[in-house]
Short mmCIF file of C-alpha atoms in Angstrom, two decimals:
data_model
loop_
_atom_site.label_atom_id
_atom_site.label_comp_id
_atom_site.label_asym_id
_atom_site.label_seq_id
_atom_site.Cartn_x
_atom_site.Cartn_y
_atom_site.Cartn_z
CA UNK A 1 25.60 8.83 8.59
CA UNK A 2 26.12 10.72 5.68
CA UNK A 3 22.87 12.00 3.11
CA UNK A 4 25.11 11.64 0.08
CA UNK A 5 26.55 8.35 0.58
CA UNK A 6 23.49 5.74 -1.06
CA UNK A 7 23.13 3.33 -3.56
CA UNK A 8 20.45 1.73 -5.69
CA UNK A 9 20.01 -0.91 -7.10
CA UNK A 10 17.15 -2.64 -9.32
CA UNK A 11 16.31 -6.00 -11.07
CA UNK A 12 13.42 -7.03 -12.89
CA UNK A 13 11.35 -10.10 -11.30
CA UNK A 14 10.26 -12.91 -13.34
CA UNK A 15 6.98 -13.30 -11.67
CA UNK A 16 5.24 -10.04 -9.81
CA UNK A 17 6.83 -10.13 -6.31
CA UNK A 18 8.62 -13.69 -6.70
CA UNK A 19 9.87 -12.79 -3.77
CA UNK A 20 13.33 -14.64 -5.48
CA UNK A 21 14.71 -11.65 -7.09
CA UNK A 22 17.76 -10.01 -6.02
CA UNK A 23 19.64 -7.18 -7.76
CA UNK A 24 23.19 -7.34 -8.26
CA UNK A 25 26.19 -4.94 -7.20
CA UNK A 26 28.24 -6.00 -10.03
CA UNK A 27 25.09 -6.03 -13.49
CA UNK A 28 22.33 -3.71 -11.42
CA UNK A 29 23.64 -0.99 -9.83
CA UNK A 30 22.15 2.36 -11.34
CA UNK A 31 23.73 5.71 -11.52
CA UNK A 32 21.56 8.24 -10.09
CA UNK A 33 21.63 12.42 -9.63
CA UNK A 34 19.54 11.76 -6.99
CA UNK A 35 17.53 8.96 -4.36
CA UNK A 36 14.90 10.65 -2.24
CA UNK A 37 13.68 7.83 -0.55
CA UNK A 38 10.48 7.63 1.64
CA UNK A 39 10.42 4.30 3.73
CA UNK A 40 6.33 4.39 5.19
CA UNK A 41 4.39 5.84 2.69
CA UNK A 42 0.44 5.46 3.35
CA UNK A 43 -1.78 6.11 5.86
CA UNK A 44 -2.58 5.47 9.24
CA UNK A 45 -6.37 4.43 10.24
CA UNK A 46 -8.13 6.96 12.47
CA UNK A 47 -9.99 5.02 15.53
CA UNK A 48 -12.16 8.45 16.96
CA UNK A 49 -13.10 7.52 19.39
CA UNK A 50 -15.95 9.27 21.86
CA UNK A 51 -14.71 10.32 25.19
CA UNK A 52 -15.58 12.92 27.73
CA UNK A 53 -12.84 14.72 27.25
CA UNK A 54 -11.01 16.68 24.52
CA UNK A 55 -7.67 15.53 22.85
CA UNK A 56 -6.21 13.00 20.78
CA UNK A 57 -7.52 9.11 19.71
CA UNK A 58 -4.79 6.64 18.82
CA UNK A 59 -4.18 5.25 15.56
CA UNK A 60 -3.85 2.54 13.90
CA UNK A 61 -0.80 1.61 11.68
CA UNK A 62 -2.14 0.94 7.90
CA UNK A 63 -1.05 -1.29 4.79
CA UNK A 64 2.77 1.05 3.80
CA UNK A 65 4.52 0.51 0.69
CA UNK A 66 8.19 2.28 0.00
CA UNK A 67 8.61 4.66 -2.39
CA UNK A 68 12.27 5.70 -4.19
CA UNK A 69 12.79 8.85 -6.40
CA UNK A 70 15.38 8.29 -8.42
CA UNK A 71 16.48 10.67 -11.22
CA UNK A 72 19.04 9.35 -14.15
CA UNK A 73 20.81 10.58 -17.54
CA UNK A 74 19.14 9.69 -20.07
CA UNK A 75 22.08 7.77 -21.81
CA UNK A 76 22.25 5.37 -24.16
CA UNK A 77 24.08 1.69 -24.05
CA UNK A 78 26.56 2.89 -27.31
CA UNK A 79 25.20 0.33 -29.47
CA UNK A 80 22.88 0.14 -31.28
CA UNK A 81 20.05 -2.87 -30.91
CA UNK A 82 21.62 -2.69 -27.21
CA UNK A 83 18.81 -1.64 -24.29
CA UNK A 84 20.03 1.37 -22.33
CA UNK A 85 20.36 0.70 -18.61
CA UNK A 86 17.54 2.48 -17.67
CA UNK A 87 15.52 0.30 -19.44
CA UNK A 88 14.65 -2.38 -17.00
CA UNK A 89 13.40 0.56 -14.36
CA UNK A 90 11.13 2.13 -17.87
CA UNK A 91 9.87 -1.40 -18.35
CA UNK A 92 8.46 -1.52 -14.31
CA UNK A 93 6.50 1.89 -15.25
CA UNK A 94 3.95 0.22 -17.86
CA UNK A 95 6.60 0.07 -21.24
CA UNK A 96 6.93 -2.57 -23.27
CA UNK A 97 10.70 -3.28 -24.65
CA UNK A 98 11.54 -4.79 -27.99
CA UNK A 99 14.95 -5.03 -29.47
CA UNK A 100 15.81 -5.55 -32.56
CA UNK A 101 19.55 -6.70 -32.65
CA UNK A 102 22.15 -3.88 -34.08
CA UNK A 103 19.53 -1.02 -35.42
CA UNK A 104 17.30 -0.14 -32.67
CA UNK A 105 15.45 -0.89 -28.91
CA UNK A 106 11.86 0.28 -29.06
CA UNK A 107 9.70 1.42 -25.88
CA UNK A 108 6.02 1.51 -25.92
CA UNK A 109 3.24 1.55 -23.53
CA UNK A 110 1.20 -1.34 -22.36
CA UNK A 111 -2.45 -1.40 -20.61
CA UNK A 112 -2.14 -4.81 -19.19
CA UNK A 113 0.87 -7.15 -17.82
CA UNK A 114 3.43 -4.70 -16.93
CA UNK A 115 6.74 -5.76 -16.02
CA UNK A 116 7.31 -5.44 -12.17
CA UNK A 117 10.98 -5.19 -10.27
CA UNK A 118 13.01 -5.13 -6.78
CA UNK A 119 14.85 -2.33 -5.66
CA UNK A 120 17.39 -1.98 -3.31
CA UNK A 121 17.72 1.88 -1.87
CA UNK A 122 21.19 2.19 0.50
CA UNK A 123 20.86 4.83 2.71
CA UNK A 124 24.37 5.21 4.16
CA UNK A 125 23.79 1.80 6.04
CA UNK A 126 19.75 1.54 5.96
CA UNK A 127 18.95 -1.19 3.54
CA UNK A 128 15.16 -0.42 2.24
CA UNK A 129 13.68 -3.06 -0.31
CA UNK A 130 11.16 -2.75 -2.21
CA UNK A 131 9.26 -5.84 -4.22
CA UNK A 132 6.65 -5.82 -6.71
CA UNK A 133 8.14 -2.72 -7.97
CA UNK A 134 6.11 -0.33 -10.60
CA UNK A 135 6.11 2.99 -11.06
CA UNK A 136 5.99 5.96 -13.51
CA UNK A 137 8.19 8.20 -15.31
CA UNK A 138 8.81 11.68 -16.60
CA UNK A 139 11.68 12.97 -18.90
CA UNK A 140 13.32 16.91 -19.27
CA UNK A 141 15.05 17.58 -22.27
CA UNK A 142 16.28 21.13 -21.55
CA UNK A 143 18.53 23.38 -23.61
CA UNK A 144 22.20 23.75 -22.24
CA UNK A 145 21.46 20.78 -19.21
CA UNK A 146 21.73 16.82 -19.55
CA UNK A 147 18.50 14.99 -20.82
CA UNK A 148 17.20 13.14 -17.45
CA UNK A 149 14.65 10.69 -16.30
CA UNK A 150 12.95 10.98 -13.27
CA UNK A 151 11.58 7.59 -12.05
CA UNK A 152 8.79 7.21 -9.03
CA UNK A 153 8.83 3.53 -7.62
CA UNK A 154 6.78 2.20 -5.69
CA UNK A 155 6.83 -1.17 -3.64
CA UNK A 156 5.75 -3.98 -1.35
CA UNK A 157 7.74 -3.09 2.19
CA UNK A 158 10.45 -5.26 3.60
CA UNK A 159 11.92 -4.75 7.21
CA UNK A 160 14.76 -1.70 7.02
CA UNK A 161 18.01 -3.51 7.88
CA UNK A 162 21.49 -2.67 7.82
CA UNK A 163 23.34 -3.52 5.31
CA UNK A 164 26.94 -2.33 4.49
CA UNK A 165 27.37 -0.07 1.02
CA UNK A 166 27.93 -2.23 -1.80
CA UNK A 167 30.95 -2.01 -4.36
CA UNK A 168 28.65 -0.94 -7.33
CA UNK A 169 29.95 -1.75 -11.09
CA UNK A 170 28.79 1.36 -12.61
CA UNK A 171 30.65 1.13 -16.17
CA UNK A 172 27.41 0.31 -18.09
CA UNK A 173 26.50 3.89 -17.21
CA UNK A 174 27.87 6.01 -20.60
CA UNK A 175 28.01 10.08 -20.50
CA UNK A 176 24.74 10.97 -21.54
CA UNK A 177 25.19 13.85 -24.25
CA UNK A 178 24.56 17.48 -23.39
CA UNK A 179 21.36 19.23 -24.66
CA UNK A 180 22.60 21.82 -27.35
CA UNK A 181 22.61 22.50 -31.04
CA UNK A 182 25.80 20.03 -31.38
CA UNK A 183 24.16 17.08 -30.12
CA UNK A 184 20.21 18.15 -30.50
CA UNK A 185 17.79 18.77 -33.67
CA UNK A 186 15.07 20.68 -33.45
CA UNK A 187 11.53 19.78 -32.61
CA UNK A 188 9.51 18.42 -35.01
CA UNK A 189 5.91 20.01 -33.52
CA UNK A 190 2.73 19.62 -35.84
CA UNK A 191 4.69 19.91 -38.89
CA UNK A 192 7.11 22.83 -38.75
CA UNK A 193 10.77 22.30 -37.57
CA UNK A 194 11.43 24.70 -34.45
CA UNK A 195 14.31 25.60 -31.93
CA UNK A 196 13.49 24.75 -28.24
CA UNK A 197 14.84 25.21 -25.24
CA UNK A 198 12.40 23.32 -22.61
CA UNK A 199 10.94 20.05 -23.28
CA UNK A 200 9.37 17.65 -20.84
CA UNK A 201 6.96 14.72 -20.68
CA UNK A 202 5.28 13.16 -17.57
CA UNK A 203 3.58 9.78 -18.10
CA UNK A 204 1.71 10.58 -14.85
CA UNK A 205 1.32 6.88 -14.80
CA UNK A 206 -1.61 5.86 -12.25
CA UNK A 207 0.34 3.65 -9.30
CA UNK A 208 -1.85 2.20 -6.39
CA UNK A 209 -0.97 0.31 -3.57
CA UNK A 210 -4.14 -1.97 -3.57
CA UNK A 211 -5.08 -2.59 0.19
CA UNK A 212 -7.34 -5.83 0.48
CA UNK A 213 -7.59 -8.01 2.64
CA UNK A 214 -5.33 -11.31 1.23
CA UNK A 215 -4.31 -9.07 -1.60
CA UNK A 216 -1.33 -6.93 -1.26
CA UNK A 217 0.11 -5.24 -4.38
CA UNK A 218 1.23 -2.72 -6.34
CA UNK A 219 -0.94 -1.94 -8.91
CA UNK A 220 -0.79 0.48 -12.65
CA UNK A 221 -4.20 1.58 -13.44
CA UNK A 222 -4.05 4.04 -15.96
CA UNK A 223 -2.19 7.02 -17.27
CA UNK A 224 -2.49 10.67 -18.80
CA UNK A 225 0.51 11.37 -20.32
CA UNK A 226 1.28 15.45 -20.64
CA UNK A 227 3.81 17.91 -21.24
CA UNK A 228 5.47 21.57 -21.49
CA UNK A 229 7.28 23.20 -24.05
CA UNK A 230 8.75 26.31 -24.84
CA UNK A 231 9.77 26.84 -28.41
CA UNK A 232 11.03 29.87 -30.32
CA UNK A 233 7.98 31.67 -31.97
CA UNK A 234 7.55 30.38 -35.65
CA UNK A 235 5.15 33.56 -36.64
CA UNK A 236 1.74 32.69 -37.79
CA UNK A 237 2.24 32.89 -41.11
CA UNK A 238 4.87 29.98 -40.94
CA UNK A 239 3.09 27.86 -38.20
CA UNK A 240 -0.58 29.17 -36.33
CA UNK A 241 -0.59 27.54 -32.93
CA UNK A 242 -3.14 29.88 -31.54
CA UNK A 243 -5.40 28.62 -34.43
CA UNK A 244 -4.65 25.38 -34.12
CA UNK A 245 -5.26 25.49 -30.41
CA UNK A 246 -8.46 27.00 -30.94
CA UNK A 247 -9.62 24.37 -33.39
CA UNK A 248 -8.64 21.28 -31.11
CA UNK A 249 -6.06 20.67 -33.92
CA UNK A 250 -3.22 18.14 -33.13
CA UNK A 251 -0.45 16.56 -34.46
CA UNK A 252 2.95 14.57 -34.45
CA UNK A 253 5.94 15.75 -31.71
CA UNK A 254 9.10 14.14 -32.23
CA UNK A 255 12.95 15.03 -30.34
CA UNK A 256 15.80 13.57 -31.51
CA UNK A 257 18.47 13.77 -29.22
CA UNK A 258 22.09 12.34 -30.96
CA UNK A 259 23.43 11.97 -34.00
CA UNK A 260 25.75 9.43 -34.19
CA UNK A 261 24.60 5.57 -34.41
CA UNK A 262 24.44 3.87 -31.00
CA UNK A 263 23.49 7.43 -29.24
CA UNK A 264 20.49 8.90 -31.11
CA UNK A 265 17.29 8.62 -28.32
CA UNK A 266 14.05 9.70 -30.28
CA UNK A 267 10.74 10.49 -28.15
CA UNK A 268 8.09 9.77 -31.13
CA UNK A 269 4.49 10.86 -30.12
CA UNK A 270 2.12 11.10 -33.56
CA UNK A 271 -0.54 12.78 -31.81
CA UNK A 272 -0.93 15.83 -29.40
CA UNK A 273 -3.21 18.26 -28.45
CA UNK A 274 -2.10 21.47 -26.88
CA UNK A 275 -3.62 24.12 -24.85
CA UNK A 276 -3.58 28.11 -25.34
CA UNK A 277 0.28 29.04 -26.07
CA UNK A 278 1.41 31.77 -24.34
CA UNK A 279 3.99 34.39 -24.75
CA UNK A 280 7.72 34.44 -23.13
CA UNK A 281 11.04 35.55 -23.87
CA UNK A 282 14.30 34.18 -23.60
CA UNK A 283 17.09 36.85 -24.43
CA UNK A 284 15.41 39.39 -26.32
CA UNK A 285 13.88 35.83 -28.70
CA UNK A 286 10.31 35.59 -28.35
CA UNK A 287 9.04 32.39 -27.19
CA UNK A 288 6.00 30.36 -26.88
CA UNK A 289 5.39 28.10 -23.80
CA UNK A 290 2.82 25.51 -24.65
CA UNK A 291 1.17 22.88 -23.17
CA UNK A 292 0.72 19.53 -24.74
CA UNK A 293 -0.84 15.98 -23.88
CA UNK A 294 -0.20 12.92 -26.01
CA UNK A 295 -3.59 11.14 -27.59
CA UNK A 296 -3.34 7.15 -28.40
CA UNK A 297 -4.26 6.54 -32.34
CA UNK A 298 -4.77 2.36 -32.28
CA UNK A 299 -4.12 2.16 -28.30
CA UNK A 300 -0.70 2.11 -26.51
CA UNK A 301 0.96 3.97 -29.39
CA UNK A 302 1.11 7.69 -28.13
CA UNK A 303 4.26 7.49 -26.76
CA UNK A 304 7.59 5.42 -28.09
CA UNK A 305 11.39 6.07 -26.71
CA UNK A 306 13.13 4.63 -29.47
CA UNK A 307 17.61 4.35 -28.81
CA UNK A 308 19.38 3.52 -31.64
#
């Protein structure tokens, strides 16, 4: 068996673990950089007991979910008004999607109802399902690499089978465009347009595998969106992130990455805080690495993912 011969594939259930659903080879087969994918996760139940005599007690197998890592470009569909294909798996981690037909597709968080989805992980012949599917998700938007999204999925456990590789369809997977002055603008950070070369955002999205008795899921319960970046030093005079750090200032974030119609991705966020910025250099250009978390303004508005 080989480690870089796996698939994955994901659909989006119509009812939380309908237990219906079944992804496709040929509409939802998802290109990935990468499936790291953990088939028992969750614990075991300790039994201790009391003997006259030293060593181990047996345990107890406990409630397991499967988990899949899965990292992706993030691409666009080409079109605009047209949902990326990384959509559906963005919609399982607590986004909302709405589409409005030839300008744009807007994500935004939701608190409540969250879309849920089945994935099917091939490992090289070892078929692991997962149902009632959410997760969370964090995006990197480095200078000189490809823009990715790293997805964590969690769900309900099926029986590991095997299952022969499937003949994926993989054309609804464009290039995703390169992060670099040709294809990038600059941050828009609190006001003042500067270069960057790191740029990240976590959702750190709150998934639990809720363990009672008669009630088996996979649960979102909250999130604390944060982030890093490292942008080159305005000067204080131009832009005073010390002061505004000190204050407990914040203000708007925006990357827009593309610049074409049909493969611009903008990551809007209208309020941050950030922490102490701290020196760095990046050849012979002094930098400032800062640390940033997204605040909601009305509620489920300090994030949106906006392709158009």
């Amino acid at each position: 068996m080989r480690t870089n011969r796996r698939a994955m594939l994901f659909a989006l259930e119509s009812d939380y673990n309908d237990g219906t659903t079944t992804p496709a080879a040929a509409t939802d087969a998802i290109l990935t950089r990468e499936i790291t994918v953990t088939p028992l996760s969750g614990n075991d139940i300790e039994r201790n007991f009391v003997r006259p005599y030293y060593g181990n007690s047996p345990r107890a197998p406990g409630e397991k979910h499967v988990q899949v890592e899965v990292e992706v470009e993030l691409n666009t569909s080409g079109t605009a008004g047209t949902a990326p294909p990384w959509g559906k798996m963005l919609r399982c981690c607590g986004f909302s999607e709405v589409i409005q037909d030839t300008i744009d597709v807007t994500y935004a968080p939701v608190s409540e109802n969250e879309d849920s989805g089945v994935f099917f992980a091939h490992v090289d012949g070892n078929l692991h399902k997962g149902r009632g599917v959410h997760g969370t998700a964090a995006f990197t938007v480095n200078a000189e690499n490809m823009p990715v999204i790293r997805f964590t999925l969690r769900g309900l456990i099926s029986p590991v089978t095997q299952e022969a590789l499937p003949s994926v369809t993989l054309s609804q997977w464009r290039d995703a465009l390169a992060v670099n002055t040709m294809n990038t603008e600059p941050l828009n950070f609190m006001g003042a347009t500067v270069p960057f070369n790191q740029f990240s955002l976590d959702m750190s999205g709150e998934v639990v595998h809720r363990k009672l008795v008669g009630s088996n899921d996979i649960q979102i319960t909250g999130r604390a969106p944060s982030g890093q970046l490292t942008i080159e030093d305005p000067g204080v005079s131009t832009k005073n992130y010390f002061e505004i750090s000190q204050n407990a200032g914040t203000g708007a974030l925006t990357l827009t990455h593309g610049k074409t119609a049909g493969e611009i991705i903008e990551i809007a966020m209208p309020k941050v805080g950030i922490e102490s910025p701290t020196y760095s250099d990046q050849d012979g250009t002094q930098m400032l690495s800062i640390n940033y978390r997204p605040e909601p303004i009305d509620g489920n508005d300090e994030v949106t993912i906006v392709t158009k």
